[in-house]
Amino acid sequence: MDHFIYRDGALFAEDVAVADIAAAVGSPFYVYSTATLTRHFQLFDEALDWGPHLVCYAMKAASNQAILKTLADLGAGMDVVSGGEYARAKAAGVPGDRIVFSGVGKTHDEIRAALSGGIRQFNVESEPEMRVISQVASELGTEAPITIRVNPDVDAKTHAKIATGKSENKFGIPISKAREVYAEAASLPGLRVVGIDVHIGSQLTDLAPFEAAYQKVAELTETLRADGHDITRLDLGGGLGIPYTRSNEAPPLPTDYGAMVQRTLGHLGCEIEIEPGRLIAGNAGLLVSSVIYLKNGDGRDFLILDAAMNDLIRPAMYEAHHEIIPVQEAAPGVDLAPYDIVGPVCESGDTFAKGRLMPPLASGDLVAFRSAGAYGAVMSSEYNTRPLIPEVLVHGDQFAVIRARPTFDEIINRDTIPEWL
Ligand code: LLP
């Protein structure tokens, strides 16, 4: 469910007409709904209400300061994967004891910064990384709370580029080696083992792979406890999928997920942490773009938009499907026609959809890409020297630009010309 609906034929974001935002900020732009972000966070929070838990938003999905602050004010923790994300979380007011640090390649400097600024836990991904954390914590005269990310070798049944829980993936340590690695962790100075971490992939639309992984985590918890480790937290990662098409069967809801977690892990008495990104932000954001030209090709017609692959890379990168809807709703019964919907970038890959049925549109008309709130703005680039597009946050009948469109001068002046030129 989201808060982007038509009212008298005009698309609204909560109580603001999308066309009014376009008139104020120009197109293209991203717009997010506070009410949707809030609702999605609360769904997860309530789904885990049966026990102690912390929902750590995977901020890689959408990391604007205003989005982070919206969630942090609700009590969200953050899952960060870089020094930059850690700094963003802190800047948005998230206390260190609500930040978990994931990622396979944490550097010495990132570890030091997080230990100095405060961290809830590092989710360790390899023995070499664990040794560096031990060394840095010892140098700082402190103790680093850690979990170890285990790779449970389950098939998440999602797109190959976003599956992470098979043994062929670079993530975590093989679950078969866990006892050995936990034993080393216990022997190293500067480390405090607090739990186990697992994350098997993203856009999962079935609970079965999660359940299979979590059952392995349950068994491992008992084994590690018998070995003398203090396992008090289980970080279960993110990955719950969202409906990208309305015709699709609806993926499981956070409530179903929470009940499954209780069933598989509830008896262990651990604090549960989860790291959802896409489900919180995905359907809380639209990419709004306008039609530049309608071009009649040989046997196909093109709708050329002012947004491009640099603004939303998901279709080019993962063959992802995003619904594209007119901001002014089509009259009922109007004939739809197939279009290839493309951007202006000089690559054939700059195609958002092929043969997509659309109502009649003309130059200047606005369209909205649904489900663009997660992995949209954060994955954008300035390819073709196209400025990063503005981000707008709506709250009831108010809206604010939360990241402004840079000018060409601002972009160009980031470059420097060496003296010899
Ligand atoms: N935790 C860890 C350790 C992760 O690697 C990820 C996502 C998450 C949590 C959040 O997963 P989510 O709840 O959002 O599924 N760019 C891709 C998605 C990449 C996901 C990477 N890791 C896309 O546009 O589909």
Short mmCIF file of C-alpha atoms and ligand atoms in Angstrom, two decimals:
data_model
loop_
_atom_site.label_atom_id
_atom_site.label_comp_id
_atom_site.label_asym_id
_atom_site.label_seq_id
_atom_site.Cartn_x
_atom_site.Cartn_y
_atom_site.Cartn_z
CA MET A 1 0.00 0.00 0.00
CA ASP A 2 1.22 3.52 -0.70
CA HIS A 3 -0.02 7.09 -0.72
CA PHE A 4 0.24 7.79 -4.46
CA ILE A 5 -3.32 7.80 -5.74
CA TYR A 6 -5.43 9.60 -8.32
CA ARG A 7 -7.91 12.21 -7.16
CA ASP A 8 -10.28 13.42 -9.85
CA GLY A 9 -7.85 12.13 -12.43
CA ALA A 10 -4.75 13.84 -11.03
CA LEU A 11 -1.96 11.84 -9.38
CA PHE A 12 -1.34 12.89 -5.79
CA ALA A 13 1.48 12.19 -3.38
CA GLU A 14 -0.44 12.22 -0.09
CA ASP A 15 -2.27 15.58 -0.28
CA VAL A 16 -0.03 17.21 -2.86
CA ALA A 17 -0.67 17.09 -6.60
CA VAL A 18 2.38 15.64 -8.34
CA ALA A 19 1.91 18.17 -11.14
CA ASP A 20 2.27 21.01 -8.59
CA ILE A 21 5.63 19.61 -7.47
CA ALA A 22 6.73 19.37 -11.10
CA ALA A 23 5.72 22.99 -11.66
CA ALA A 24 7.82 24.04 -8.66
CA VAL A 25 10.98 21.94 -9.11
CA GLY A 26 10.98 20.99 -12.80
CA SER A 27 11.27 17.46 -14.12
CA PRO A 28 12.61 14.87 -13.65
CA PHE A 29 12.59 14.39 -9.86
CA TYR A 30 12.08 11.79 -7.16
CA VAL A 31 9.25 12.23 -4.68
CA TYR A 32 8.82 10.27 -1.43
CA SER A 33 5.83 9.95 0.87
CA THR A 34 6.41 10.31 4.61
CA ALA A 35 3.19 8.41 5.39
CA THR A 36 4.31 5.41 3.32
CA LEU A 37 7.80 5.35 4.82
CA THR A 38 6.27 5.54 8.28
CA ARG A 39 3.71 2.84 7.63
CA HIS A 40 6.27 0.43 6.20
CA PHE A 41 8.65 0.91 9.11
CA GLN A 42 5.82 0.42 11.59
CA LEU A 43 4.63 -2.76 9.86
CA PHE A 44 8.02 -4.35 10.49
CA ASP A 45 8.25 -2.98 14.00
CA GLU A 46 4.83 -4.39 14.88
CA ALA A 47 5.55 -7.71 13.17
CA LEU A 48 8.38 -8.29 15.66
CA ASP A 49 6.49 -6.98 18.66
CA TRP A 50 6.43 -10.46 20.20
CA GLY A 51 9.96 -9.94 21.53
CA PRO A 52 12.92 -7.57 21.83
CA HIS A 53 13.92 -6.31 18.39
CA LEU A 54 15.40 -3.48 16.38
CA VAL A 55 14.49 -2.64 12.79
CA CYS A 56 17.71 -1.36 11.20
CA TYR A 57 16.74 0.29 7.93
CA ALA A 58 19.17 -0.71 5.15
CA MET A 59 19.93 2.85 4.15
CA LYS A 60 21.61 1.81 0.91
CA ALA A 61 18.05 1.73 -0.49
CA ALA A 62 17.52 5.49 -0.08
CA SER A 63 19.82 7.52 2.10
CA ASN A 64 18.73 11.14 1.91
CA GLN A 65 19.13 12.82 5.29
CA ALA A 66 15.41 13.67 5.44
CA ILE A 67 14.44 10.04 4.86
CA LEU A 68 16.87 8.85 7.51
CA LYS A 69 15.62 11.42 10.00
CA THR A 70 11.99 10.48 9.30
CA LEU A 71 12.79 6.86 10.16
CA ALA A 72 15.21 7.59 12.99
CA ASP A 73 12.55 9.73 14.70
CA LEU A 74 10.31 6.65 14.69
CA GLY A 75 13.01 4.69 16.51
CA ALA A 76 14.63 2.97 13.54
CA GLY A 77 18.19 1.76 13.66
CA MET A 78 20.34 1.81 10.51
CA ASP A 79 22.26 -0.83 8.60
CA VAL A 80 25.27 0.88 7.02
CA VAL A 81 27.79 -0.52 4.55
CA SER A 82 30.39 2.21 4.24
CA GLY A 83 32.07 5.01 6.13
CA GLY A 84 29.95 7.41 4.13
CA GLU A 85 26.71 5.75 5.17
CA TYR A 86 27.90 5.68 8.77
CA ALA A 87 28.56 9.43 8.59
CA ARG A 88 25.14 10.00 7.01
CA ALA A 89 23.40 8.00 9.74
CA LYS A 90 25.20 9.95 12.46
CA ALA A 91 24.47 13.26 10.72
CA ALA A 92 20.76 12.38 10.67
CA GLY A 93 20.91 11.93 14.45
CA VAL A 94 20.97 8.14 14.68
CA PRO A 95 22.78 7.13 17.88
CA GLY A 96 25.74 4.79 17.41
CA ASP A 97 24.06 2.07 19.48
CA ARG A 98 21.38 1.81 16.80
CA ILE A 99 23.83 1.42 13.88
CA VAL A 100 24.96 -1.96 12.57
CA PHE A 101 27.83 -2.08 10.09
CA SER A 102 27.60 -4.66 7.28
CA GLY A 103 29.65 -5.21 4.11
CA VAL A 104 32.46 -7.47 2.94
CA GLY A 105 35.25 -4.92 2.77
CA LYS A 106 35.24 -2.63 5.79
CA THR A 107 38.50 -0.72 5.80
CA HIS A 108 40.75 0.08 8.73
CA ASP A 109 39.61 3.72 8.61
CA GLU A 110 35.92 2.83 8.47
CA ILE A 111 36.29 0.50 11.46
CA ARG A 112 38.16 3.15 13.42
CA ALA A 113 35.55 5.81 12.65
CA ALA A 114 32.68 3.57 13.71
CA LEU A 115 34.41 2.48 16.91
CA SER A 116 35.19 6.08 17.78
CA GLY A 117 31.69 7.35 16.98
CA GLY A 118 29.83 4.43 18.56
CA ILE A 119 28.49 1.28 16.95
CA ARG A 120 25.94 -1.34 17.93
CA GLN A 121 27.82 -4.12 16.15
CA PHE A 122 29.97 -5.00 13.19
CA ASN A 123 28.61 -7.81 11.07
CA VAL A 124 31.92 -9.52 10.31
CA GLU A 125 32.26 -11.10 6.88
CA SER A 126 35.67 -12.83 6.98
CA GLU A 127 38.48 -13.86 9.29
CA PRO A 128 40.92 -11.22 7.96
CA GLU A 129 38.32 -8.53 8.62
CA MET A 130 37.73 -9.90 12.12
CA ARG A 131 41.45 -9.68 12.86
CA VAL A 132 41.59 -6.06 11.72
CA ILE A 133 38.59 -5.15 13.88
CA SER A 134 40.30 -6.84 16.83
CA GLN A 135 43.50 -4.90 16.15
CA VAL A 136 41.80 -1.50 15.74
CA ALA A 137 39.63 -2.00 18.83
CA SER A 138 42.70 -2.98 20.84
CA GLU A 139 44.58 0.10 19.63
CA LEU A 140 41.67 2.25 20.72
CA GLY A 141 41.48 0.44 24.06
CA THR A 142 37.90 -0.59 23.44
CA GLU A 143 35.87 -3.67 22.65
CA ALA A 144 34.07 -4.13 19.33
CA PRO A 145 30.70 -5.88 19.50
CA ILE A 146 30.52 -8.34 16.62
CA THR A 147 28.30 -10.86 14.95
CA ILE A 148 29.65 -13.10 12.23
CA ARG A 149 27.74 -13.26 8.99
CA VAL A 150 27.20 -16.85 8.02
CA ASN A 151 26.48 -17.93 4.50
CA PRO A 152 23.83 -20.62 4.86
CA ASP A 153 24.10 -21.85 1.24
CA VAL A 154 20.41 -21.49 0.43
CA ASP A 155 18.97 -20.43 -2.89
CA ALA A 156 17.10 -17.16 -2.42
CA LYS A 157 15.37 -17.64 -5.81
CA THR A 158 15.85 -14.04 -6.85
CA HIS A 159 17.79 -12.20 -9.58
CA ALA A 160 21.38 -13.51 -9.72
CA LYS A 161 22.84 -10.03 -9.17
CA ILE A 162 21.06 -9.64 -5.83
CA ALA A 163 21.29 -13.18 -4.42
CA THR A 164 23.86 -13.38 -1.62
CA GLY A 165 23.23 -16.58 0.34
CA LYS A 166 24.76 -19.25 -1.91
CA SER A 167 28.25 -20.58 -1.27
CA GLU A 168 29.38 -19.15 -4.62
CA ASN A 169 28.60 -15.60 -3.40
CA LYS A 170 31.25 -13.41 -1.80
CA PHE A 171 29.25 -12.85 1.40
CA GLY A 172 29.81 -14.17 4.91
CA ILE A 173 31.69 -17.24 6.05
CA PRO A 174 30.48 -20.72 5.13
CA ILE A 175 28.16 -21.87 7.90
CA SER A 176 30.15 -25.13 8.03
CA LYS A 177 33.17 -23.12 9.26
CA ALA A 178 31.24 -21.13 11.86
CA ARG A 179 32.39 -22.96 14.99
CA GLU A 180 36.03 -22.53 14.02
CA VAL A 181 35.63 -18.82 13.30
CA TYR A 182 33.65 -18.14 16.48
CA ALA A 183 36.37 -19.95 18.45
CA GLU A 184 38.96 -17.62 16.93
CA ALA A 185 36.74 -14.61 17.68
CA ALA A 186 36.56 -15.62 21.34
CA SER A 187 40.34 -15.86 21.51
CA LEU A 188 41.09 -12.46 19.98
CA PRO A 189 41.46 -9.30 22.08
CA GLY A 190 39.14 -6.35 21.57
CA LEU A 191 36.17 -8.38 20.34
CA ARG A 192 32.88 -9.16 22.06
CA VAL A 193 30.76 -11.76 20.29
CA VAL A 194 27.10 -10.77 20.55
CA GLY A 195 25.34 -12.86 17.96
CA ILE A 196 24.94 -14.22 14.46
CA ASP A 197 24.16 -12.40 11.21
CA VAL A 198 22.65 -13.69 7.97
CA HIS A 199 21.33 -12.05 4.80
CA ILE A 200 20.49 -14.19 1.79
CA GLY A 201 19.41 -11.74 -0.89
CA SER A 202 17.03 -9.07 -1.99
CA GLN A 203 13.55 -8.97 -3.56
CA LEU A 204 12.57 -12.36 -2.15
CA THR A 205 8.92 -13.06 -2.82
CA ASP A 206 8.63 -16.31 -0.91
CA LEU A 207 9.26 -16.98 2.79
CA ALA A 208 10.65 -20.50 2.24
CA PRO A 209 14.30 -19.51 1.57
CA PHE A 210 14.27 -17.20 4.61
CA GLU A 211 12.86 -19.98 6.74
CA ALA A 212 15.46 -22.46 5.51
CA ALA A 213 18.26 -20.01 6.36
CA TYR A 214 16.79 -19.11 9.76
CA GLN A 215 16.43 -22.78 10.71
CA LYS A 216 20.14 -23.17 10.10
CA VAL A 217 20.74 -20.09 12.26
CA ALA A 218 18.60 -21.60 15.03
CA GLU A 219 20.68 -24.78 15.02
CA LEU A 220 23.89 -22.79 14.94
CA THR A 221 22.74 -20.70 17.91
CA GLU A 222 22.35 -23.87 20.02
CA THR A 223 25.71 -25.23 18.86
CA LEU A 224 27.57 -21.99 19.55
CA ARG A 225 25.94 -21.63 22.95
CA ALA A 226 27.02 -25.17 23.80
CA ASP A 227 30.55 -24.10 22.78
CA GLY A 228 30.31 -21.32 25.38
CA HIS A 229 29.52 -18.28 23.21
CA ASP A 230 27.08 -15.66 24.37
CA ILE A 231 24.62 -15.47 21.49
CA THR A 232 22.09 -12.79 22.41
CA ARG A 233 21.31 -11.14 19.06
CA LEU A 234 20.28 -12.53 15.71
CA ASP A 235 20.58 -10.15 12.75
CA LEU A 236 18.41 -11.63 10.02
CA GLY A 237 19.25 -9.21 7.21
CA GLY A 238 16.75 -7.70 4.82
CA GLY A 239 15.40 -8.90 1.53
CA LEU A 240 11.61 -9.06 1.74
CA GLY A 241 10.32 -8.23 -1.75
CA ILE A 242 7.71 -5.75 -2.92
CA PRO A 243 5.09 -5.92 -5.68
CA TYR A 244 6.52 -4.15 -8.74
CA THR A 245 3.50 -4.98 -10.86
CA ARG A 246 -0.05 -4.82 -9.69
CA SER A 247 -1.00 -8.00 -11.51
CA ASN A 248 1.69 -10.01 -9.70
CA GLU A 249 0.82 -12.22 -6.83
CA ALA A 250 1.45 -10.16 -3.71
CA PRO A 251 4.66 -11.10 -1.87
CA PRO A 252 4.37 -12.02 1.82
CA LEU A 253 3.71 -9.14 4.19
CA PRO A 254 5.95 -8.10 7.09
CA THR A 255 3.34 -9.62 9.42
CA ASP A 256 3.78 -13.06 7.77
CA TYR A 257 7.54 -12.61 7.91
CA GLY A 258 7.45 -11.68 11.61
CA ALA A 259 5.30 -14.72 12.43
CA MET A 260 7.73 -16.98 10.56
CA VAL A 261 10.67 -15.48 12.50
CA GLN A 262 8.85 -16.11 15.77
CA ARG A 263 8.14 -19.69 14.72
CA THR A 264 11.74 -20.48 13.73
CA LEU A 265 13.74 -18.40 16.21
CA GLY A 266 11.40 -17.13 18.92
CA HIS A 267 12.24 -19.94 21.37
CA LEU A 268 15.89 -18.86 21.56
CA GLY A 269 15.22 -15.69 23.56
CA CYS A 270 17.48 -13.56 21.35
CA GLU A 271 17.00 -9.93 20.40
CA ILE A 272 16.00 -9.90 16.73
CA GLU A 273 17.48 -7.37 14.30
CA ILE A 274 16.33 -7.02 10.73
CA GLU A 275 17.67 -4.87 7.88
CA PRO A 276 14.86 -4.13 5.44
CA GLY A 277 15.57 -1.55 2.75
CA ARG A 278 13.43 -2.06 -0.32
CA LEU A 279 10.18 -2.79 1.51
CA ILE A 280 10.46 0.42 3.51
CA ALA A 281 11.47 2.78 0.71
CA GLY A 282 10.53 1.11 -2.58
CA ASN A 283 6.86 1.90 -2.80
CA ALA A 284 7.35 5.13 -0.88
CA GLY A 285 8.90 6.82 -3.91
CA LEU A 286 8.09 7.81 -7.49
CA LEU A 287 10.37 8.99 -10.25
CA VAL A 288 8.49 11.69 -12.14
CA SER A 289 9.53 12.52 -15.67
CA SER A 290 8.08 14.31 -18.65
CA VAL A 291 7.76 13.31 -22.27
CA ILE A 292 10.22 15.12 -24.54
CA TYR A 293 9.17 13.57 -27.84
CA LEU A 294 6.97 10.93 -29.33
CA LYS A 295 8.88 9.33 -32.17
CA ASN A 296 7.39 7.00 -34.73
CA GLY A 297 9.95 4.37 -35.63
CA ASP A 298 9.93 1.46 -38.03
CA GLY A 299 7.24 -0.81 -36.60
CA ARG A 300 7.52 0.67 -33.13
CA ASP A 301 6.88 3.96 -31.44
CA PHE A 302 9.18 5.55 -28.89
CA LEU A 303 8.28 7.66 -25.94
CA ILE A 304 11.40 9.71 -25.20
CA LEU A 305 11.48 10.92 -21.59
CA ASP A 306 13.64 13.46 -19.81
CA ALA A 307 14.64 10.81 -17.25
CA ALA A 308 17.27 8.28 -18.27
CA MET A 309 19.26 5.26 -17.15
CA ASN A 310 21.54 7.53 -15.12
CA ASP A 311 18.51 8.52 -12.99
CA LEU A 312 17.06 5.00 -12.61
CA ILE A 313 19.45 2.21 -13.55
CA ARG A 314 17.32 -0.74 -12.41
CA PRO A 315 15.70 -1.58 -15.78
CA ALA A 316 19.08 -1.50 -17.58
CA MET A 317 20.92 -3.34 -14.83
CA TYR A 318 18.45 -5.99 -13.67
CA GLU A 319 15.80 -5.99 -16.41
CA ALA A 320 13.62 -4.59 -13.63
CA HIS A 321 10.00 -3.76 -14.31
CA HIS A 322 8.60 -0.46 -13.04
CA GLU A 323 5.02 0.56 -13.65
CA ILE A 324 4.88 3.81 -15.59
CA ILE A 325 1.66 5.74 -15.20
CA PRO A 326 0.45 9.10 -16.52
CA VAL A 327 0.30 11.87 -13.92
CA GLN A 328 -2.97 12.98 -15.51
CA GLU A 329 -5.07 9.83 -15.51
CA ALA A 330 -6.28 8.61 -18.89
CA ALA A 331 -10.00 8.91 -19.58
CA PRO A 332 -11.81 5.61 -18.98
CA GLY A 333 -12.00 3.39 -22.05
CA VAL A 334 -9.29 5.26 -23.94
CA ASP A 335 -7.26 3.13 -26.38
CA LEU A 336 -3.82 2.10 -25.18
CA ALA A 337 -0.91 1.70 -27.60
CA PRO A 338 2.50 0.00 -27.20
CA TYR A 339 5.58 2.19 -26.77
CA ASP A 340 9.25 1.65 -26.14
CA ILE A 341 9.87 4.03 -23.26
CA VAL A 342 13.42 5.39 -23.37
CA GLY A 343 15.65 8.14 -22.06
CA PRO A 344 17.95 10.54 -23.93
CA VAL A 345 21.26 8.82 -23.03
CA CYS A 346 23.32 7.62 -25.97
CA GLU A 347 23.00 3.88 -25.35
CA SER A 348 20.39 1.37 -26.41
CA GLY A 349 20.46 0.13 -22.81
CA ASP A 350 18.77 3.39 -21.89
CA THR A 351 15.40 1.71 -22.26
CA PHE A 352 12.92 1.62 -19.40
CA ALA A 353 10.31 -0.60 -21.05
CA LYS A 354 9.59 -2.23 -24.39
CA GLY A 355 6.15 -2.42 -25.95
CA ARG A 356 4.57 -0.93 -22.84
CA LEU A 357 0.87 -0.16 -23.26
CA MET A 358 0.26 3.51 -22.57
CA PRO A 359 -2.61 5.94 -23.07
CA PRO A 360 -2.10 8.78 -25.57
CA LEU A 361 0.64 11.14 -24.37
CA ALA A 362 2.12 14.32 -25.83
CA SER A 363 5.32 16.32 -25.38
CA GLY A 364 5.36 17.90 -21.95
CA ASP A 365 3.04 15.34 -20.34
CA LEU A 366 4.22 13.94 -17.02
CA VAL A 367 4.58 10.26 -16.21
CA ALA A 368 5.50 8.57 -12.93
CA PHE A 369 7.57 5.44 -12.36
CA ARG A 370 6.17 3.57 -9.41
CA SER A 371 8.23 1.60 -6.86
CA ALA A 372 11.25 3.83 -7.50
CA GLY A 373 11.92 4.84 -3.91
CA ALA A 374 14.48 2.10 -3.25
CA TYR A 375 17.72 1.78 -5.25
CA GLY A 376 16.63 4.70 -7.45
CA ALA A 377 18.23 8.01 -6.46
CA VAL A 378 21.07 6.27 -4.61
CA MET A 379 22.21 4.41 -7.72
CA SER A 380 21.99 7.42 -10.01
CA SER A 381 24.96 9.05 -11.68
CA GLU A 382 25.84 12.10 -13.73
CA TYR A 383 26.55 10.09 -16.87
CA ASN A 384 26.27 12.30 -19.95
CA THR A 385 26.71 15.23 -17.51
CA ARG A 386 23.11 14.97 -16.57
CA PRO A 387 22.71 16.58 -13.14
CA LEU A 388 21.52 14.35 -10.29
CA ILE A 389 17.81 15.01 -10.09
CA PRO A 390 16.08 16.62 -7.11
CA GLU A 391 14.54 14.63 -4.31
CA VAL A 392 11.31 15.88 -2.76
CA LEU A 393 9.62 14.72 0.43
CA VAL A 394 5.89 15.06 0.94
CA HIS A 395 4.27 15.23 4.37
CA GLY A 396 0.49 15.61 4.25
CA ASP A 397 -0.18 18.74 2.25
CA GLN A 398 3.42 19.99 2.48
CA PHE A 399 6.41 19.22 0.32
CA ALA A 400 10.05 20.16 0.50
CA VAL A 401 13.05 19.75 -1.77
CA ILE A 402 15.38 17.51 0.23
CA ARG A 403 18.15 17.50 -2.39
CA ALA A 404 18.35 20.28 -4.94
CA ARG A 405 19.30 19.86 -8.58
CA PRO A 406 22.91 21.02 -9.01
CA THR A 407 23.71 23.64 -11.64
CA PHE A 408 26.04 22.84 -14.52
CA ASP A 409 28.62 25.15 -12.94
CA GLU A 410 28.50 23.23 -9.67
CA ILE A 411 29.13 20.02 -11.56
CA ILE A 412 31.91 21.42 -13.74
CA ASN A 413 33.63 23.20 -10.86
CA ARG A 414 34.17 19.93 -9.03
CA ASP A 415 36.82 19.17 -11.64
CA THR A 416 40.22 20.82 -11.39
CA ILE A 417 42.67 21.54 -14.16
CA PRO A 418 46.31 20.70 -13.36
CA GLU A 419 48.88 23.48 -13.47
CA TRP A 420 50.56 22.19 -16.61
CA LEU A 421 47.44 22.79 -18.70
N1 LLP B 1 21.28 -6.14 4.49
C1 LLP B 1 22.30 -6.43 3.67
C2 LLP B 1 23.53 -6.98 4.25
C3 LLP B 1 22.19 -6.19 2.28
O1 LLP B 1 23.21 -6.50 1.48
C4 LLP B 1 20.99 -5.67 1.75
C5 LLP B 1 20.86 -5.39 0.32
C6 LLP B 1 19.95 -5.37 2.64
C7 LLP B 1 20.12 -5.63 4.00
C8 LLP B 1 18.63 -4.78 2.19
O2 LLP B 1 17.95 -5.62 1.35
P1 LLP B 1 16.47 -5.24 0.90
O3 LLP B 1 15.58 -5.33 2.12
O4 LLP B 1 16.51 -3.86 0.36
O5 LLP B 1 16.12 -6.25 -0.12
N2 LLP B 1 20.34 -2.57 -6.12
C9 LLP B 1 19.52 -3.76 -6.08
C10 LLP B 1 19.36 -4.32 -4.68
C11 LLP B 1 20.66 -4.59 -3.99
C12 LLP B 1 20.51 -5.13 -2.60
C13 LLP B 1 21.83 -5.20 -1.90
N3 LLP B 1 21.78 -5.60 -0.52
C14 LLP B 1 18.18 -3.46 -6.74
O6 LLP B 1 17.98 -2.35 -7.24
O7 LLP B 1 17.32 -4.33 -6.82
#
